[in-house]
């Protein structure tokens, strides 16, 4: 009697165990498929980004060797924009795993690099956005200066002033991207990263704050150059060998007038 009751109970509960096993198996298969698809997508995006980096490197060397080479800047512009999109897509795919990656700093050999990956990617996206905006505004300025290369520097200022006015509202956005990139990079201990990554990150960490004064100046240039009305600047020459309360003996005074980028003395 007890054997029949036990057999009946096992037959009665067996369908639930079977469904539980089926559901568990389906979940495992779904997880494997999802991880595989994510891995393939990340690999494809990584390969696309790497190909763009290889295209950008020689162009960057060209503009470093000859900053006046407009064609190289124009060739660089779409590559930077495309790389930004690839990096943003990578960030979207990996962002849910940032907390996990940041906790893997104790992994042998690569722990520091893995833990720094979230901030490195975030900083890279911000720097690419700043570069894209800077190229969008800087290339027309460069064209204006090269087209008036035969003119005097004072005449060149007047010719680029309209472009400076048009770009004045964009430079604060560039500055914001640089600031966010710098904030992410400052979270990274570059001394823990292996060469050549560590020294390069340290150089960028040091260089980015130096860009801030220049970026803050760009939006002010139209006003300083008299775009909205004539500006007057007093120029004083002082001799520091003959000390005075103002810094030295005043040996010369001049008044400079600036209107619409045209300078008169």
Coordinates of N, CA and C in Angstrom, one line a residue, residues 14 24 54 69 79 85 112 117 135 153-154 163 178 183 202 207 217 225 232 248:
X14 N 6.2 14.4 -11.0 CA 7.2 14.3 -12.1 C 7.0 15.4 -13.2
X24 N 14.7 25.5 -17.3 CA 16.1 25.8 -16.9 C 17.0 25.6 -18.1
X54 N 43.3 53.1 -37.4 CA 44.4 52.9 -38.3 C 44.4 54.0 -39.5
X69 N 47.7 72.3 -43.6 CA 47.2 71.4 -44.7 C 45.7 71.2 -44.5
X79 N 36.3 60.8 -40.4 CA 36.8 59.7 -39.7 C 36.6 59.8 -38.2
X85 N 30.9 57.6 -33.3 CA 29.7 56.8 -33.3 C 29.9 55.4 -32.9
X112 N 44.2 46.1 -13.7 CA 44.2 47.6 -13.7 C 43.6 48.1 -15.0
X117 N 38.9 50.4 -17.9 CA 38.2 50.4 -19.2 C 36.9 51.3 -19.2
X135 N 36.7 70.3 -35.0 CA 37.0 70.2 -36.5 C 35.9 71.0 -37.3
X153 N 48.6 90.2 -41.2 CA 47.9 89.6 -40.1 C 46.7 90.4 -39.6
X154 N 46.8 91.7 -39.7 CA 45.7 92.6 -39.3 C 44.5 92.4 -40.2
X163 N 33.5 84.2 -39.1 CA 33.5 82.8 -38.7 C 33.6 82.6 -37.2
X178 N 35.6 68.4 -23.0 CA 37.0 68.2 -22.5 C 36.9 68.1 -20.9
X183 N 37.6 64.6 -16.2 CA 37.1 64.1 -15.0 C 37.2 62.6 -15.0
X202 N 48.9 59.3 -18.7 CA 49.5 60.4 -17.8 C 49.7 61.7 -18.6
X207 N 47.8 67.2 -20.0 CA 47.6 68.2 -21.1 C 46.2 68.8 -21.1
X217 N 39.0 81.3 -24.3 CA 39.3 82.5 -25.0 C 38.4 82.6 -26.3
X225 N 37.6 91.6 -30.5 CA 38.0 92.1 -31.9 C 37.0 93.2 -32.4
X232 N 38.6 99.8 -27.3 CA 39.8 100.6 -27.1 C 40.7 99.9 -26.1
X248 N 57.0 99.6 -13.1 CA 58.2 100.1 -13.7 C 58.0 101.5 -14.3

